[in-house]
Tab-separated table of C-alpha atoms and ligand atoms in Angstrom:
chain	number	residue	atom	x	y	z
J	288	UNK	CA	113.010	135.326	136.211
J	289	UNK	CA	111.547	139.082	137.125
J	290	UNK	CA	113.323	141.953	135.424
J	291	UNK	CA	114.229	144.533	138.186
J	292	UNK	CA	112.511	147.259	139.418
J	293	UNK	CA	114.883	149.524	138.611
J	294	UNK	CA	114.780	148.920	134.598
J	295	UNK	CA	111.428	148.117	134.023
J	296	UNK	CA	111.199	151.719	134.296
J	297	UNK	CA	113.524	152.789	131.685
J	298	UNK	CA	111.846	152.902	128.164
J	299	UNK	CA	113.536	151.179	125.028
J	300	UNK	CA	116.067	152.803	123.131
J	301	UNK	CA	113.714	154.605	120.363
J	302	UNK	CA	117.072	155.061	118.684
J	303	UNK	CA	117.838	151.820	118.746
J	304	UNK	CA	114.449	150.539	117.636
J	305	UNK	CA	115.548	152.347	114.094
J	306	UNK	CA	119.140	151.188	114.599
J	307	UNK	CA	117.561	147.991	114.282
J	308	UNK	CA	114.576	148.266	111.096
J	309	UNK	CA	117.350	149.513	109.464
J	310	UNK	CA	119.999	146.298	109.207
J	311	UNK	CA	116.657	144.056	108.190
J	312	UNK	CA	115.342	145.862	105.947
J	313	UNK	CA	119.307	146.091	104.954
J	314	UNK	CA	119.641	142.325	105.550
J	315	UNK	CA	116.904	141.814	103.409
J	316	UNK	CA	118.896	143.299	100.573
J	317	UNK	CA	117.093	146.876	100.507
J	318	UNK	CA	118.510	150.210	99.340
J	319	UNK	CA	118.818	152.036	102.620
J	320	UNK	CA	119.501	155.788	103.103
J	321	UNK	CA	120.764	156.271	106.530
J	322	UNK	CA	120.385	159.532	108.791
J	323	UNK	CA	119.403	157.837	111.302
J	324	UNK	CA	122.964	157.257	113.286
J	325	UNK	CA	124.866	159.771	115.655
J	326	UNK	CA	128.491	158.958	114.593
J	327	UNK	CA	130.384	161.269	111.614
J	328	UNK	CA	131.470	158.256	108.720
J	329	UNK	CA	135.024	159.775	109.241
J	330	UNK	CA	137.839	156.922	109.974
J	331	UNK	CA	139.243	158.929	112.966
J	332	UNK	CA	142.818	160.669	112.559
J	333	UNK	CA	145.657	158.169	110.845
J	334	UNK	CA	148.019	160.478	113.535
J	335	UNK	CA	146.119	158.613	116.277
J	336	UNK	CA	145.963	155.718	114.739
J	337	UNK	CA	149.166	155.206	114.910
J	338	UNK	CA	149.718	156.478	117.818
J	339	UNK	CA	148.059	153.422	119.511
J	340	UNK	CA	149.665	150.259	117.226
J	341	UNK	CA	152.468	152.594	119.166
J	342	UNK	CA	151.008	151.915	122.333
J	343	UNK	CA	150.187	148.509	122.503
J	344	UNK	CA	153.491	147.665	119.878
J	345	UNK	CA	155.269	149.212	123.709
J	346	UNK	CA	152.963	146.575	125.603
J	347	UNK	CA	151.237	148.905	127.044
J	348	UNK	CA	148.053	146.311	127.501
J	349	UNK	CA	148.455	146.520	131.161
J	350	UNK	CA	145.688	148.310	134.061
J	351	UNK	CA	145.990	152.101	134.755
J	352	UNK	CA	144.946	154.256	137.901
J	353	UNK	CA	140.814	154.227	137.296
J	354	UNK	CA	141.157	157.752	137.319
J	355	UNK	CA	142.779	157.483	134.010
J	356	UNK	CA	146.896	158.124	133.781
J	357	UNK	CA	148.778	161.398	134.357
J	358	UNK	CA	149.677	162.872	130.987
J	359	UNK	CA	146.046	162.508	129.621
J	360	UNK	CA	145.037	163.397	132.723
J	361	UNK	CA	146.839	166.342	132.501
J	362	UNK	CA	146.171	167.456	128.642
J	363	UNK	CA	142.109	166.651	129.005
J	364	UNK	CA	142.920	169.621	132.026
J	365	UNK	CA	145.038	172.731	130.009
J	366	UNK	CA	142.782	171.959	126.733
J	367	UNK	CA	139.143	172.453	129.068
J	368	UNK	CA	141.444	175.528	130.728
J	369	UNK	CA	142.556	176.917	127.801
J	370	UNK	CA	139.822	176.618	124.907
J	371	UNK	CA	136.798	176.450	127.458
J	372	UNK	CA	138.217	178.852	131.134
J	373	UNK	CA	137.030	175.898	133.522
J	374	UNK	CA	138.822	176.703	136.045
J	375	UNK	CA	140.454	173.067	135.986
J	376	UNK	CA	143.912	171.123	136.602
J	377	UNK	CA	144.709	167.334	135.763
J	378	UNK	CA	143.475	166.149	138.649
J	379	UNK	CA	139.925	167.425	138.200
J	380	UNK	CA	139.536	164.715	135.728
J	381	UNK	CA	138.490	161.276	135.493
J	382	UNK	CA	138.977	159.322	132.013
J	383	UNK	CA	136.060	157.472	131.806
J	384	UNK	CA	134.010	157.685	128.372
J	385	UNK	CA	131.164	160.382	128.042
J	386	UNK	CA	127.882	158.438	128.378
J	387	UNK	CA	129.547	156.499	131.529
J	388	UNK	CA	130.100	159.760	133.908
J	389	UNK	CA	126.919	160.617	132.577
J	390	UNK	CA	125.415	157.230	134.369
J	391	UNK	CA	128.329	157.585	137.284
J	392	UNK	CA	126.903	161.402	138.134
J	393	UNK	CA	123.413	160.342	138.055
J	394	UNK	CA	123.796	156.747	140.297
J	395	UNK	CA	126.293	159.132	142.958
J	396	UNK	CA	124.357	162.538	142.755
J	397	UNK	CA	120.389	161.166	142.929
J	398	UNK	CA	118.682	159.452	145.585
J	399	UNK	CA	115.531	158.116	144.950
J	400	UNK	CA	112.805	160.761	143.785
J	401	UNK	CA	114.810	163.138	143.408
J	402	UNK	CA	114.170	165.572	140.153
J	403	UNK	CA	116.337	166.582	137.460
J	404	UNK	CA	116.154	169.260	134.936
J	405	UNK	CA	115.944	168.247	131.137
J	406	UNK	CA	115.521	170.681	128.489
J	407	UNK	CA	113.523	168.592	126.125
J	408	UNK	CA	114.151	167.577	123.361
J	409	UNK	CA	117.119	165.761	125.015
J	410	UNK	CA	119.662	163.053	124.282
J	411	UNK	CA	117.472	159.706	124.912
J	412	UNK	CA	119.731	158.008	127.642
J	413	UNK	CA	119.550	160.703	130.011
J	414	UNK	CA	115.785	160.532	131.165
J	415	UNK	CA	116.947	156.532	131.732
J	416	UNK	CA	120.220	156.666	133.278
J	417	UNK	CA	117.965	159.138	135.513
J	418	UNK	CA	115.042	156.473	135.946
J	419	UNK	CA	117.990	153.839	136.420
J	420	UNK	CA	118.820	155.953	139.418
J	421	UNK	CA	115.978	155.900	141.300
J	422	UNK	CA	114.829	159.579	140.394
J	423	UNK	CA	112.305	161.848	138.338
J	424	UNK	CA	113.667	163.225	134.860
J	425	UNK	CA	111.512	166.691	135.196
J	426	UNK	CA	111.412	167.803	130.998
J	427	UNK	CA	111.272	171.627	130.372
J	428	UNK	CA	110.336	171.720	127.100
J	429	UNK	CA	112.038	174.577	124.073
J	430	UNK	CA	110.928	175.768	120.619
J	431	UNK	CA	110.424	175.052	117.838
J	432	UNK	CA	110.140	179.525	116.728
J	433	UNK	CA	113.261	179.873	119.386
J	434	UNK	CA	116.067	177.978	117.971
J	435	UNK	CA	115.833	175.027	120.974
J	436	UNK	CA	117.156	178.298	123.144
J	437	UNK	CA	116.142	176.799	126.895
J	438	UNK	CA	114.145	179.332	128.933
J	439	UNK	CA	115.088	180.404	132.187
J	440	UNK	CA	112.198	181.300	133.369
J	441	UNK	CA	110.778	178.085	132.098
J	442	UNK	CA	112.822	176.168	133.699
J	443	UNK	CA	113.225	178.153	137.360
J	444	UNK	CA	108.940	177.832	137.303
J	445	UNK	CA	109.700	173.886	136.946
J	446	UNK	CA	111.738	173.464	140.113
J	447	UNK	CA	110.010	171.902	143.319
J	448	UNK	CA	111.583	171.514	146.607
J	449	UNK	CA	113.286	167.419	145.234
J	450	UNK	CA	114.904	169.220	142.087
J	451	UNK	CA	118.405	168.003	143.027
J	452	UNK	CA	120.504	168.948	139.272
J	453	UNK	CA	119.805	170.964	136.102
J	454	UNK	CA	121.022	169.333	132.547
J	455	UNK	CA	122.257	171.520	130.101
J	456	UNK	CA	123.207	169.695	126.471
J	457	UNK	CA	125.400	172.399	124.084
J	458	UNK	CA	125.312	172.249	121.693
J	459	UNK	CA	122.887	170.229	121.386
J	460	UNK	CA	121.316	166.743	120.509
J	461	UNK	CA	119.906	166.331	118.915
J	462	UNK	CA	118.447	170.464	117.747
J	463	UNK	CA	122.076	170.860	117.498
J	464	UNK	CA	121.919	174.327	119.462
J	465	UNK	CA	124.519	176.339	120.659
J	466	UNK	CA	123.439	178.147	123.760
J	467	UNK	CA	124.211	181.690	123.543
J	468	UNK	CA	126.618	183.278	126.550
J	469	UNK	CA	122.874	185.633	128.044
J	470	UNK	CA	120.495	182.267	128.625
J	471	UNK	CA	123.543	180.434	129.552
J	472	UNK	CA	124.740	183.247	132.740
J	473	UNK	CA	121.038	182.604	133.326
J	474	UNK	CA	120.136	179.429	133.873
J	475	UNK	CA	124.112	178.608	136.072
J	476	UNK	CA	122.573	181.397	138.373
J	477	UNK	CA	119.180	180.019	138.321
J	478	UNK	CA	121.189	176.676	139.723
J	479	UNK	CA	123.315	178.740	141.777
J	480	UNK	CA	119.931	179.261	144.111
J	481	UNK	CA	118.035	177.060	144.129
J	482	UNK	CA	121.441	175.024	145.239
J	483	UNK	CA	121.925	172.980	142.197
J	484	UNK	CA	123.797	170.712	140.795
J	485	UNK	CA	125.131	170.842	136.425
J	486	UNK	CA	126.066	167.676	134.276
J	487	UNK	CA	126.621	169.809	131.719
J	488	UNK	CA	127.274	167.311	128.424
J	489	UNK	CA	128.709	169.068	126.541
J	490	UNK	CA	130.329	166.136	123.713
J	491	UNK	CA	130.129	167.973	120.678
J	492	UNK	CA	131.723	171.017	122.085
J	493	UNK	CA	134.716	171.567	119.289
J	494	UNK	CA	130.920	170.563	115.954
J	495	UNK	CA	130.164	173.712	115.972
J	496	UNK	CA	129.743	176.186	112.849
J	497	UNK	CA	128.498	179.490	114.194
J	498	UNK	CA	128.719	181.239	117.412
J	499	UNK	CA	130.690	180.243	120.827
J	500	UNK	CA	130.958	176.679	122.859
J	501	UNK	CA	130.299	178.098	126.512
J	502	UNK	CA	130.949	176.520	129.274
J	503	UNK	CA	128.945	176.330	132.789
J	504	UNK	CA	131.864	175.335	134.642
J	505	UNK	CA	133.300	178.511	133.930
J	506	UNK	CA	131.149	181.266	135.026
J	507	UNK	CA	132.422	182.378	138.164
J	508	UNK	CA	131.639	180.127	140.958
J	509	UNK	CA	130.079	177.443	138.907
J	510	UNK	CA	133.215	175.384	138.906
J	511	UNK	CA	132.362	173.632	142.023
J	512	UNK	CA	128.662	172.650	141.507
J	513	UNK	CA	129.234	171.172	137.397
J	514	UNK	CA	129.850	168.094	136.137
J	515	UNK	CA	131.640	168.760	132.815
J	516	UNK	CA	130.776	166.179	130.440
J	517	UNK	CA	132.923	165.825	127.123
J	518	UNK	CA	135.206	163.331	125.181
J	519	UNK	CA	137.010	162.032	122.064
J	520	UNK	CA	133.532	159.817	120.373
J	521	UNK	CA	132.310	163.155	117.778
J	522	UNK	CA	135.110	166.023	117.639
J	523	UNK	CA	137.506	163.511	116.652
J	524	UNK	CA	135.001	160.195	114.358
J	525	UNK	CA	136.671	157.659	118.470
J	526	UNK	CA	133.205	156.973	118.683
J	527	UNK	CA	134.288	153.122	118.967
J	528	UNK	CA	137.032	154.162	120.992
J	529	UNK	CA	134.736	154.406	124.457
J	530	UNK	CA	137.401	157.608	125.324
J	531	UNK	CA	135.633	161.182	127.178
J	532	UNK	CA	136.232	161.413	131.000
J	533	UNK	CA	133.957	164.332	133.499
J	534	UNK	CA	135.787	167.880	134.723
J	535	UNK	CA	134.444	169.018	138.879
J	536	UNK	CA	136.051	168.754	142.086
J	537	UNK	CA	138.506	166.528	143.579
J	538	UNK	CA	135.819	165.490	145.352
J	539	UNK	CA	132.601	164.824	143.147
J	540	UNK	CA	135.821	163.315	141.274
J	541	UNK	CA	136.124	161.112	144.211
J	542	UNK	CA	132.947	159.811	144.323
J	543	UNK	CA	132.538	159.050	140.533
J	544	UNK	CA	136.394	158.315	140.852
J	545	UNK	CA	134.870	155.104	143.383
J	546	UNK	CA	131.823	154.279	140.721
J	547	UNK	CA	134.712	153.839	138.739
J	548	UNK	CA	136.373	151.284	140.059
J	549	UNK	CA	133.916	149.467	141.157
J	550	UNK	CA	132.323	149.173	137.468
J	551	UNK	CA	134.757	148.947	134.207
J	552	UNK	CA	138.474	149.659	136.646
J	553	UNK	CA	139.580	152.055	133.957
J	554	UNK	CA	139.743	153.009	130.129
J	555	UNK	CA	141.229	151.120	127.738
J	556	UNK	CA	145.691	151.572	128.354
J	557	UNK	CA	146.070	152.502	124.648
J	558	UNK	CA	143.276	154.072	123.742
J	559	UNK	CA	144.374	156.188	126.567
J	560	UNK	CA	147.543	157.084	125.683
J	561	UNK	CA	146.744	157.661	122.423
J	562	UNK	CA	144.661	160.538	122.973
J	563	UNK	CA	147.057	162.703	124.140
J	564	UNK	CA	147.970	162.437	120.566
J	565	UNK	CA	144.351	163.063	119.606
J	566	UNK	CA	144.520	166.597	121.758
J	567	UNK	CA	147.746	167.466	122.530
J	568	UNK	CA	149.269	166.465	118.244
J	569	UNK	CA	147.779	167.452	114.623
J	570	UNK	CA	144.651	168.818	114.084
J	571	UNK	CA	144.535	169.127	110.639
J	572	UNK	CA	142.434	166.440	109.762
J	573	UNK	CA	139.740	166.618	112.517
J	574	UNK	CA	139.201	170.585	111.818
J	575	UNK	CA	138.859	168.829	107.755
J	576	UNK	CA	135.769	166.976	109.176
J	577	UNK	CA	134.301	170.283	110.977
J	578	UNK	CA	134.234	171.461	107.499
J	579	UNK	CA	133.141	168.960	106.191
J	580	UNK	CA	129.955	168.687	108.452
J	581	UNK	CA	128.884	172.364	107.761
J	582	UNK	CA	129.543	171.872	103.951
J	583	UNK	CA	127.486	169.392	104.827
J	584	UNK	CA	124.568	170.431	106.733
J	585	UNK	CA	124.251	173.516	104.439
J	586	UNK	CA	123.903	171.146	101.625
J	587	UNK	CA	120.783	169.882	104.320
J	588	UNK	CA	119.085	172.701	104.791
J	589	UNK	CA	118.679	174.158	101.102
J	590	UNK	CA	117.087	170.515	100.297
J	591	UNK	CA	115.177	170.423	102.814
J	592	UNK	CA	114.154	174.221	102.096
J	593	UNK	CA	112.593	172.956	99.122
J	594	UNK	CA	110.690	170.556	100.092
J	595	UNK	CA	106.905	171.234	101.313
J	596	UNK	CA	105.534	170.181	105.001
J	597	UNK	CA	108.918	170.560	106.499
J	598	UNK	CA	110.112	173.760	107.788
J	599	UNK	CA	114.108	173.466	109.286
J	600	UNK	CA	116.116	175.438	111.160
J	601	UNK	CA	119.402	176.200	111.338
J	602	UNK	CA	121.384	174.999	113.698
J	603	UNK	CA	124.730	176.408	115.219
J	604	UNK	CA	126.583	172.915	116.457
J	605	UNK	CA	126.913	169.168	116.099
J	606	UNK	CA	125.561	167.077	112.484
J	607	UNK	CA	122.042	166.797	113.042
J	608	UNK	CA	118.900	168.618	111.336
J	609	UNK	CA	115.486	168.599	113.022
J	610	UNK	CA	112.968	169.802	111.173
J	611	UNK	CA	109.669	170.309	111.946
J	612	UNK	CA	107.117	168.943	109.508
J	613	UNK	CA	103.142	169.735	109.074
J	614	UNK	CA	101.985	167.053	108.518
J	615	UNK	CA	99.311	165.301	111.184
J	616	UNK	CA	100.839	162.239	112.082
J	617	UNK	CA	103.022	160.546	114.826
J	618	UNK	CA	106.357	161.206	114.327
J	619	UNK	CA	106.437	157.395	115.042
J	620	UNK	CA	104.316	156.478	112.132
J	621	UNK	CA	105.579	159.195	109.782
J	622	UNK	CA	109.453	157.553	110.066
J	623	UNK	CA	107.977	154.012	109.313
J	624	UNK	CA	106.504	155.370	106.227
J	625	UNK	CA	109.817	157.132	104.922
J	626	UNK	CA	111.459	153.582	105.513
J	627	UNK	CA	109.339	151.903	104.703
J	628	UNK	CA	108.200	153.507	101.236
J	629	UNK	CA	110.583	155.432	100.533
J	630	UNK	CA	113.682	153.748	101.803
J	631	UNK	CA	114.813	156.316	104.077
J	632	UNK	CA	115.947	156.307	107.996
J	633	UNK	CA	115.235	159.156	110.135
J	634	UNK	CA	114.644	159.037	113.527
J	635	UNK	CA	112.061	159.733	115.113
J	636	UNK	CA	111.356	163.351	117.686
J	637	UNK	CA	109.178	161.583	119.808
J	638	UNK	CA	112.242	159.456	120.969
J	639	UNK	CA	114.118	162.884	122.528
J	640	UNK	CA	110.787	163.358	125.452
J	641	UNK	CA	107.615	164.526	124.578
J	642	UNK	CA	108.922	167.796	122.970
J	643	UNK	CA	110.162	166.380	119.842
J	644	UNK	CA	106.362	164.592	118.663
J	645	UNK	CA	106.063	167.192	114.648
J	646	UNK	CA	110.177	165.759	113.946
J	647	UNK	CA	112.032	164.087	112.962
J	648	UNK	CA	116.059	163.612	113.415
J	649	UNK	CA	118.312	163.478	110.159
J	650	UNK	CA	121.978	163.350	111.138
J	651	UNK	CA	124.237	164.691	108.414
J	652	UNK	CA	127.059	162.607	109.270
J	653	UNK	CA	126.895	160.739	106.345
J	654	UNK	CA	128.078	161.811	102.776
J	655	UNK	CA	127.404	164.027	100.289
J	656	UNK	CA	125.913	161.919	98.353
J	657	UNK	CA	123.924	159.915	100.739
J	658	UNK	CA	122.314	163.495	101.412
J	659	UNK	CA	121.449	164.244	97.574
J	660	UNK	CA	120.633	161.300	97.439
J	661	UNK	CA	118.093	160.989	100.887
J	662	UNK	CA	116.838	163.960	101.169
J	663	UNK	CA	115.279	163.967	96.972
J	664	UNK	CA	113.214	160.822	98.105
J	665	UNK	CA	112.367	162.623	100.699
J	666	UNK	CA	111.023	164.714	98.991
J	667	UNK	CA	108.607	162.895	96.889
J	668	UNK	CA	107.305	161.159	100.029
J	669	UNK	CA	106.412	164.090	101.068
J	670	UNK	CA	104.947	165.866	97.790
J	671	UNK	CA	102.418	162.394	97.725
J	672	UNK	CA	102.030	162.233	101.416
L	878	PMP	N1	125.648	162.484	125.183
L	878	PMP	C1	125.624	162.723	124.069
L	878	PMP	C2	125.021	164.645	123.235
L	878	PMP	C3	125.250	162.886	122.961
L	878	PMP	O1	124.542	162.565	121.448
L	878	PMP	C4	126.095	161.203	123.167
L	878	PMP	C5	126.416	160.583	121.430
L	878	PMP	N2	125.573	160.043	120.981
L	878	PMP	C6	126.422	161.251	124.276
L	878	PMP	C7	126.439	162.522	124.975
L	878	PMP	C8	127.653	160.132	124.870
L	878	PMP	O2	128.989	159.525	124.453
L	878	PMP	P1	130.186	158.427	124.048
L	878	PMP	O3	129.530	157.814	123.540
L	878	PMP	O4	131.042	159.394	123.988
L	878	PMP	O5	130.391	157.705	125.459
């Protein structure tokens, strides 16, 4: 049977390809150190797990309203208001996995041939989700020399009469870039001048070491054109819970909810109840995660600085390094060699779009021992390259 035209237009995920290969080599008994995973190695804080067990014991196992349970929507809105200055209330929140929020935003607001500006390198699924909506991703390069901060003039130059939306991702996967106030201010004013919607993906908002996280929706008059997406996956080591949200005006929220109610219906009931504890409860464990990530980042940077043929900048957020290599090889070939010869898994920069060629992504959301051993192997590999 012929697969749909829609799906034929979607590239296979470069990050999944590498993790499949890692699994195969591990199954063959190889000792592989993997820096390819985009998730914390920690377990969810125990107070959140306990809240989930309690919710189950209380029989909270039914459908919830498709928008999410009101108490969680209020908790999300309060945090977004207090921490990020977003002028929102519970009515502006839809509880949905972050990735689902992004997918539904594109499906709800893009028509065939509409264009979406995406600073590049970028998280792999923006391109795929835009294409699934029948629309066209327009990559705008960002540069190592600029710390991968998007250039507003280049973004504006890429606008055509078909441009409908701008994607902002701060802190950024894969570069770790945190967009500073002066640049974000320019980006949102360009969106306003050209009447664009903004998809602001802030899933790493709390995984930040220097600088301050800023939300596009907090700038004057921006709330009505911005869909803010975030969630618990990265901050609270809750990737498996599938808990996130979209924040926007009530009209946008009701359109997204139409899609939600006809697809997943609602998020998992007891996961929603436990998420209230994550947001409002004791933050000791999550603060410890961030502290540990910073130590790992600094360690990994020190070790990469000693490797000949690699350059790395110091990202202010997320848990990725995005080193540049000098060897004249495609990044997909380089990571294959690194995996087969040195048994270290990285993600090729090209998986994150054309501007990622010549780089690879290292996730340091893994143990200190693995970072030392893995980068020691990488050092020997690059010395012989
Ligand atoms: N946006 C970015 C930039 C991400 O890195 C991820 C997770 N890899 C997501 C969205 C999706 O998050 P979730 O798994 O919580 O749906």
